[in-house]
Coordinates of C-alpha atoms in Angstrom, one line a residue:
X101 CA -2.3 8.6 -26.4
X102 CA -3.6 7.7 -23.8
X103 CA -4.4 11.1 -21.6
X104 CA -3.8 10.7 -17.7
X105 CA -5.3 13.3 -15.9
X106 CA -3.5 16.4 -15.4
X107 CA -5.1 16.4 -11.3
X108 CA -2.4 15.4 -8.6
X109 CA -1.4 15.3 -4.6
X110 CA -1.8 17.7 -1.3
X111 CA 2.2 18.7 -2.3
X112 CA 2.8 18.2 -6.1
X113 CA 2.5 20.3 -9.4
X114 CA -1.1 20.4 -11.4
X115 CA -4.0 20.5 -9.2
X116 CA -7.0 20.9 -12.0
X117 CA -8.1 18.5 -14.8
X118 CA -8.0 18.8 -18.2
X119 CA -11.2 19.9 -19.4
X120 CA -13.4 17.5 -22.2
X121 CA -16.9 17.7 -23.6
X122 CA -19.2 20.0 -21.7
X123 CA -21.7 18.5 -19.2
X124 CA -25.0 17.8 -20.5
X125 CA -27.4 20.3 -19.3
X126 CA -29.6 18.4 -17.6
X127 CA -26.1 18.2 -15.1
X128 CA -26.7 22.0 -13.7
X129 CA -27.6 21.3 -11.1
X130 CA -24.9 19.7 -9.1
X131 CA -23.6 20.4 -5.8
X132 CA -19.8 21.3 -8.0
X133 CA -18.2 23.1 -10.5
X134 CA -17.5 20.9 -13.4
X135 CA -17.7 21.5 -17.1
X136 CA -16.6 18.3 -17.7
X137 CA -16.4 14.4 -16.9
X138 CA -12.5 14.9 -16.0
X139 CA -12.8 17.8 -13.9
X140 CA -16.1 16.2 -11.3
X141 CA -13.6 13.6 -11.3
X142 CA -11.0 15.7 -10.2
X143 CA -13.5 17.0 -7.7
X144 CA -13.8 14.2 -6.2
X145 CA -10.6 12.9 -6.5
X146 CA -9.5 16.3 -4.1
X147 CA -11.3 14.4 -1.0
X148 CA -8.6 12.4 -0.6
X149 CA -5.8 15.0 -1.7
X150 CA -4.3 14.6 1.9
X151 CA -3.9 11.0 2.1
X152 CA -2.2 10.2 -1.4
X153 CA -1.9 6.4 -0.9
X154 CA -5.4 6.8 -1.2
X155 CA -5.5 9.0 -3.9
X156 CA -3.4 7.2 -6.4
X157 CA -5.5 4.8 -6.2
X158 CA -8.7 6.0 -6.6
X159 CA -7.0 8.3 -9.5
X160 CA -5.7 5.4 -10.9
X161 CA -8.9 3.1 -11.2
X162 CA -10.8 6.6 -11.9
X163 CA -8.2 7.2 -15.1
X164 CA -9.1 3.7 -15.9
X165 CA -12.7 3.8 -16.4
X166 CA -12.6 7.6 -18.4
X167 CA -10.2 6.7 -21.0
X168 CA -12.2 3.1 -22.0
X169 CA -14.9 6.0 -21.9
X170 CA -13.6 8.9 -23.9
X171 CA -12.1 5.4 -26.5
X172 CA -16.0 4.5 -27.1
X173 CA -16.8 8.4 -27.4
X174 CA -19.3 8.4 -24.3
X175 CA -19.9 9.5 -20.8
X176 CA -20.0 9.0 -17.3
X177 CA -23.3 8.5 -17.2
X178 CA -24.2 6.0 -20.5
X179 CA -22.8 3.5 -18.0
X180 CA -25.6 1.2 -17.3
X181 CA -25.3 -1.9 -16.3
X182 CA -24.1 -4.5 -19.4
X183 CA -21.3 -1.6 -19.3
X184 CA -20.3 -2.4 -15.7
X185 CA -19.8 -5.8 -17.5
X186 CA -17.7 -5.1 -20.6
X187 CA -14.8 -2.8 -17.7
X188 CA -15.0 -5.2 -15.9
X189 CA -14.1 -7.9 -18.7
X190 CA -11.6 -5.3 -20.0
X191 CA -9.6 -4.5 -16.8
X192 CA -9.0 -8.2 -17.2
X193 CA -7.7 -7.4 -20.7
X194 CA -6.7 -4.5 -22.0
X195 CA -6.3 -4.3 -25.7
X196 CA -5.5 -3.4 -28.4
X197 CA -2.4 -4.1 -26.4
X198 CA 0.2 -1.3 -27.5
X199 CA -3.3 1.5 -27.0
X200 CA -3.3 0.4 -23.2
X201 CA -0.6 -1.6 -21.8
X202 CA 3.3 -0.7 -20.7
X203 CA 5.6 -0.7 -18.8
X204 CA 6.1 2.5 -15.9
X205 CA 7.0 5.8 -17.5
X206 CA 6.4 8.9 -16.4
X207 CA 2.7 10.3 -16.6
X208 CA 3.8 13.3 -19.3
X209 CA 5.6 10.4 -21.0
X210 CA 3.6 9.3 -24.6
X211 CA 5.4 6.8 -23.7
X212 CA 2.8 6.7 -20.7
X213 CA 0.1 3.8 -20.5
X214 CA -2.3 3.2 -18.2
X215 CA -1.7 -0.5 -17.4
X216 CA 0.9 -3.0 -17.1
X217 CA -1.3 -5.6 -17.2
X218 CA -4.8 -7.4 -17.1
X219 CA -6.0 -7.3 -13.8
X220 CA -6.6 -10.0 -11.2
X221 CA -10.1 -11.2 -9.9
X222 CA -8.8 -10.1 -6.8
X223 CA -7.5 -6.3 -8.1
X224 CA -11.0 -6.0 -10.2
X225 CA -13.6 -6.8 -7.8
X226 CA -11.3 -3.5 -5.6
X227 CA -11.2 -1.5 -8.6
X228 CA -15.1 -2.0 -9.0
X229 CA -15.5 -0.8 -5.0
X230 CA -13.1 2.5 -6.1
X231 CA -16.2 2.9 -8.4
X232 CA -18.3 2.1 -7.0
X233 CA -17.7 5.2 -4.2
X234 CA -17.1 7.3 -6.5
X235 CA -21.0 6.5 -8.3
X236 CA -21.9 7.9 -4.9
X237 CA -20.1 10.7 -4.9
X238 CA -21.1 11.7 -7.3
X239 CA -24.6 10.8 -7.1
X240 CA -24.4 13.5 -4.6
X241 CA -22.8 16.2 -6.6
X242 CA -26.1 16.1 -8.5
X243 CA -23.8 15.4 -11.4
X244 CA -25.7 11.1 -12.2
X245 CA -29.0 10.0 -11.6
X246 CA -28.1 6.5 -11.2
X247 CA -25.8 3.3 -9.9
X248 CA -25.5 0.9 -11.8
X249 CA -23.2 -1.6 -9.5
X250 CA -27.2 -1.6 -7.2
X251 CA -28.4 -3.5 -9.7
X252 CA -25.4 -6.5 -9.4
X253 CA -27.3 -9.6 -8.2
X254 CA -23.7 -10.6 -7.2
X255 CA -22.9 -7.0 -5.9
X256 CA -22.4 -8.3 -2.4
X257 CA -20.0 -10.8 -3.3
X258 CA -17.9 -9.1 -5.9
X259 CA -17.5 -6.0 -3.6
X260 CA -16.8 -6.4 -0.5
X261 CA -13.6 -6.4 -0.3
X262 CA -13.1 -7.7 3.4
X263 CA -13.8 -11.2 2.5
X264 CA -10.7 -11.8 1.7
X265 CA -8.5 -9.8 3.5
X266 CA -7.3 -12.5 5.9
X267 CA -5.8 -13.9 3.7
X268 CA -3.3 -11.9 2.7
X269 CA -0.6 -11.8 4.8
X270 CA 2.5 -15.3 5.4
X271 CA 1.5 -17.7 8.3
X272 CA 4.4 -17.6 10.5
X273 CA 6.3 -20.8 8.8
X274 CA 6.5 -19.5 5.4
X275 CA 7.2 -16.0 7.0
X276 CA 10.2 -17.5 9.0
X277 CA 12.1 -18.7 5.8
X278 CA 11.8 -15.4 4.1
X279 CA 13.1 -14.5 6.5
X280 CA 16.3 -17.0 7.7
X281 CA 16.8 -16.1 3.0
X282 CA 16.8 -12.7 3.7
X283 CA 19.4 -12.7 6.1
X284 CA 21.4 -15.3 4.4
X285 CA 24.9 -13.4 3.5
X286 CA 26.1 -12.1 0.0
X287 CA 28.6 -14.2 -2.8
X288 CA 31.7 -14.0 -2.0
X289 CA 32.3 -11.6 -5.4
X290 CA 29.6 -9.7 -4.3
X291 CA 30.8 -5.8 -5.4
X292 CA 29.7 -2.9 -2.8
X293 CA 26.0 -1.8 -4.6
X294 CA 25.1 -5.8 -4.3
X295 CA 25.8 -5.6 -0.3
X296 CA 24.4 -2.6 0.1
X297 CA 21.5 -3.9 -1.9
X298 CA 20.6 -6.9 0.2
X299 CA 21.9 -5.0 3.7
X300 CA 18.5 -2.3 2.5
X301 CA 16.0 -5.4 1.0
X302 CA 16.6 -6.6 5.2
X303 CA 16.2 -3.0 6.3
X304 CA 13.0 -3.0 4.9
X305 CA 11.2 -6.4 5.0
X306 CA 12.5 -5.8 8.6
X307 CA 10.9 -2.1 9.7
X308 CA 7.8 -3.5 7.8
X309 CA 7.0 -6.9 9.3
X310 CA 8.5 -5.0 13.2
X311 CA 6.4 -1.8 13.1
X312 CA 3.7 -2.5 10.7
X313 CA 4.2 0.7 8.3
X314 CA 2.2 1.1 5.4
X315 CA 4.9 1.9 2.0
X316 CA 4.2 5.6 2.3
X317 CA 4.8 5.5 5.7
X318 CA 7.6 4.1 5.1
X319 CA 9.6 6.2 2.6
X320 CA 7.7 9.4 4.3
X321 CA 10.3 8.2 7.8
X322 CA 13.2 9.7 8.9
X323 CA 15.8 9.0 10.9
X324 CA 14.9 11.1 14.0
X325 CA 10.8 10.3 13.9
X326 CA 12.6 7.4 16.1
X327 CA 13.4 8.5 19.7
X328 CA 13.8 7.6 22.8
X329 CA 12.1 8.6 26.0
X330 CA 12.7 7.6 29.8
X331 CA 14.7 5.2 28.1
X332 CA 13.0 2.8 25.0
X333 CA 12.5 3.5 22.3
X334 CA 9.4 5.4 20.1
X335 CA 7.9 6.2 15.9
X336 CA 6.6 9.3 15.5
X337 CA 5.0 8.4 12.4
X338 CA 2.0 11.1 10.7
X339 CA -0.6 7.8 8.7
X340 CA -3.6 7.9 7.4
X341 CA -5.9 10.8 7.3
X342 CA -2.9 12.4 7.9
X343 CA -2.9 10.7 12.2
X344 CA -0.3 11.0 14.9
X345 CA 1.2 8.1 16.7
X346 CA 3.6 6.7 18.9
X347 CA 4.7 3.7 18.2
X348 CA 6.5 1.3 20.5
X349 CA 10.0 0.8 19.1
X350 CA 11.2 -3.4 19.8
X351 CA 14.4 -4.3 20.5
X352 CA 14.8 -6.1 17.4
X353 CA 13.6 -3.2 15.3
X354 CA 16.3 -0.6 17.2
X355 CA 18.7 -3.9 16.5
X356 CA 18.1 -3.6 12.1
X357 CA 18.7 0.0 12.3
X358 CA 21.7 0.4 13.6
X359 CA 23.1 -2.6 11.7
X360 CA 21.6 0.1 8.5
X361 CA 22.7 2.4 9.8
X362 CA 26.5 1.1 10.2
X363 CA 26.2 -0.1 6.0
X364 CA 25.4 4.3 5.9
X365 CA 28.1 5.2 8.1
X366 CA 26.2 6.6 10.5
X367 CA 26.2 6.8 15.1
X368 CA 24.0 3.7 15.4
X369 CA 22.0 5.4 17.4
X370 CA 20.1 8.2 15.8
X371 CA 19.6 12.3 16.8
X372 CA 16.9 14.1 17.5
X373 CA 18.3 16.5 14.5
X374 CA 19.0 13.8 11.8
X375 CA 15.8 15.2 10.2
X376 CA 17.1 12.2 6.6
X377 CA 14.8 9.7 5.2
X378 CA 16.0 5.9 7.2
X379 CA 15.5 4.3 2.6
X380 CA 17.7 5.8 0.6
X381 CA 18.5 5.1 -2.6
X382 CA 21.8 4.1 -4.4
X383 CA 23.6 6.7 -3.0
X384 CA 23.4 6.5 0.6
X385 CA 21.4 10.2 0.8
X386 CA 18.9 10.6 -0.6
X387 CA 15.2 9.1 -0.6
X388 CA 13.0 6.5 -2.0
X389 CA 9.2 7.5 -3.2
X390 CA 5.7 5.5 -2.8
X391 CA 6.3 3.8 -6.5
X392 CA 9.8 3.0 -5.8
X393 CA 9.5 1.5 -2.9
X394 CA 7.0 -1.0 -3.9
X395 CA 8.3 -2.0 -6.5
X396 CA 11.0 -3.1 -4.4
X397 CA 9.5 -5.4 -2.3
X398 CA 8.1 -6.7 -5.0
X399 CA 10.8 -8.0 -6.9
X400 CA 11.9 -9.1 -3.1
X401 CA 8.1 -11.4 -3.0
X402 CA 9.8 -12.5 -6.5
X403 CA 12.6 -13.5 -6.4
X404 CA 12.1 -15.4 -2.4
X405 CA 8.8 -16.9 -4.8
X406 CA 11.9 -18.5 -7.9
X407 CA 13.6 -19.9 -4.3
X408 CA 10.7 -21.6 -3.1
X409 CA 10.2 -22.8 -6.1
X410 CA 13.6 -25.1 -6.9
X411 CA 12.9 -26.0 -3.5
X412 CA 10.2 -28.4 -4.8
X413 CA 6.9 -29.2 -5.6
X414 CA 6.0 -29.2 -1.9
X415 CA 6.7 -25.6 -1.9
X416 CA 5.4 -25.0 -4.7
X417 CA 2.3 -23.0 -2.1
X418 CA 4.3 -21.0 -0.8
X419 CA 6.0 -20.2 -4.2
X420 CA 2.3 -19.4 -5.3
X421 CA 2.2 -17.0 -1.9
X422 CA 4.4 -15.4 -2.3
X423 CA 4.1 -14.1 -6.5
X424 CA 0.4 -12.5 -4.7
X425 CA 2.1 -10.5 -2.0
X426 CA 2.4 -6.9 -1.6
X427 CA 3.9 -4.9 0.0
X428 CA 0.9 -4.2 2.5
X429 CA 0.8 -8.5 2.6
X430 CA 3.5 -7.4 5.4
X431 CA 1.2 -4.8 7.6
X432 CA -0.5 -7.9 7.4
X433 CA 1.7 -10.5 8.4
X434 CA 3.5 -8.2 10.9
X435 CA -0.5 -7.5 13.1
X436 CA -1.0 -11.1 12.8
X437 CA 1.4 -12.7 14.2
X438 CA 1.7 -10.1 16.9
X439 CA -1.9 -11.4 17.8
X440 CA -0.8 -14.6 17.7
X441 CA 2.0 -13.6 20.6
X442 CA -0.5 -12.8 22.2
X443 CA -0.2 -8.8 22.4
X444 CA -3.3 -7.6 23.6
X445 CA -6.5 -6.6 21.4
X446 CA -5.9 -2.2 22.4
X447 CA -2.4 -2.4 22.0
X448 CA -3.2 -4.3 18.6
X449 CA -4.8 -1.3 17.1
X450 CA -3.0 1.2 19.2
X451 CA 0.1 0.1 16.5
X452 CA -2.3 -0.8 13.7
X453 CA -3.8 2.9 14.2
X454 CA -7.6 1.8 13.0
X455 CA -9.6 4.8 13.2
X456 CA -9.6 5.7 17.0
X457 CA -6.4 5.4 17.6
X458 CA -7.6 9.3 18.4
X459 CA -9.7 7.8 21.2
X460 CA -7.1 5.3 23.0
X461 CA -4.1 7.3 22.3
X462 CA -5.5 9.4 25.2
X463 CA -4.3 6.3 27.3
X464 CA -0.5 6.4 26.2
X465 CA 1.3 7.2 28.9
X466 CA -0.4 5.0 31.9
X467 CA 0.2 1.7 30.2
X468 CA 3.9 2.8 28.6
X469 CA 5.8 0.1 29.5
X470 CA 3.2 -2.2 30.1
X471 CA 2.2 -1.6 26.2
X472 CA 5.5 -2.0 25.1
X473 CA 7.3 -5.0 27.0
X474 CA 3.9 -6.8 25.7
X475 CA 5.7 -5.3 21.4
X476 CA 8.9 -6.7 22.6
X477 CA 6.9 -10.6 22.1
X478 CA 7.4 -9.2 18.3
X479 CA 10.8 -10.3 17.5
X480 CA 13.2 -11.1 14.6
X481 CA 15.2 -13.4 16.5
X482 CA 14.7 -17.0 14.7
X483 CA 16.2 -19.4 18.8
X484 CA 13.6 -22.1 19.5
X485 CA 12.3 -19.9 22.6
X486 CA 10.2 -17.3 19.7
X487 CA 9.1 -20.7 17.1
X488 CA 6.7 -21.1 18.7
X489 CA 3.3 -21.8 16.0
X490 CA 1.0 -22.9 19.5
X491 CA -2.1 -20.1 19.9

């Protein structure tokens, strides 16, 4: 059985990594307390414990590397340039399949596996980017003395994960088609559960498109995060790195929220005391986790891709794009479309909550009316006046 790393982000139960073979004598000059590869990787991961989404992504990639090394009886210090190529090939096709690949299972289960399937080229590149960060930290910590990533001749092309990020969004015509599909009514014989799932799916995509949240921010959102100030609605969010922000809520988002609350049997407007999940499970009460929400959005993209594919050969490219799409594409789509619709860069950077959010937030009170007015150009309205694709 493959044993996952026994380390969790802040707020979860387990904090310590399991021991494996002890560190070699020449590692005694290290700057962190660790007695094994697993322990030192756990120490690196704990640097990201306040960002659960980043933590889990980094843990997944480091875990795969450690398990691969352990299967070969090797340590992190044994990785050389050729081993990197072997590991990248393994990521594309993890074998034996029965030992490495399987459906989602709890991490404590004997049926847990590190992979759902082999990784695409983009996913392998992302894995190498993360592992390059790990190796840099291990060298600074004194655990390793060499970085094989520096020997990669095509390092810039393979490890620069920003090169194709601009492509990871849905163009406006395809987004409009998706939104039309999501707004189609249920069949006449639909059960209450199907009604609920369709309404939830519609709301999730509206939320993602109109406010550009990360998946973790959506799953953690509470009803009283939506607050009225001077007659306008704002969304209070704690984002990446624990940064707090207040984001203008366009009218289209409030309309979607009111409709969703109606499905939940709630009053139209949220109250300040309503500290309950925004996105809920099938019982209409419990919240949903990051992974569950991620899978829900991915499954919706797959259904949309199948529908688009059946419309004819001319739409096959769109179907391919939808299959490639991840929940984070919705964030890129939202920000890209806001820029195309004329939202100024200074407001766009605040909505996106990028690295300079704290600096720009100081000017919020002086410009809230103008900012809110510009954000209201971003809408779910399908009327002709909102369908001008010119830049």
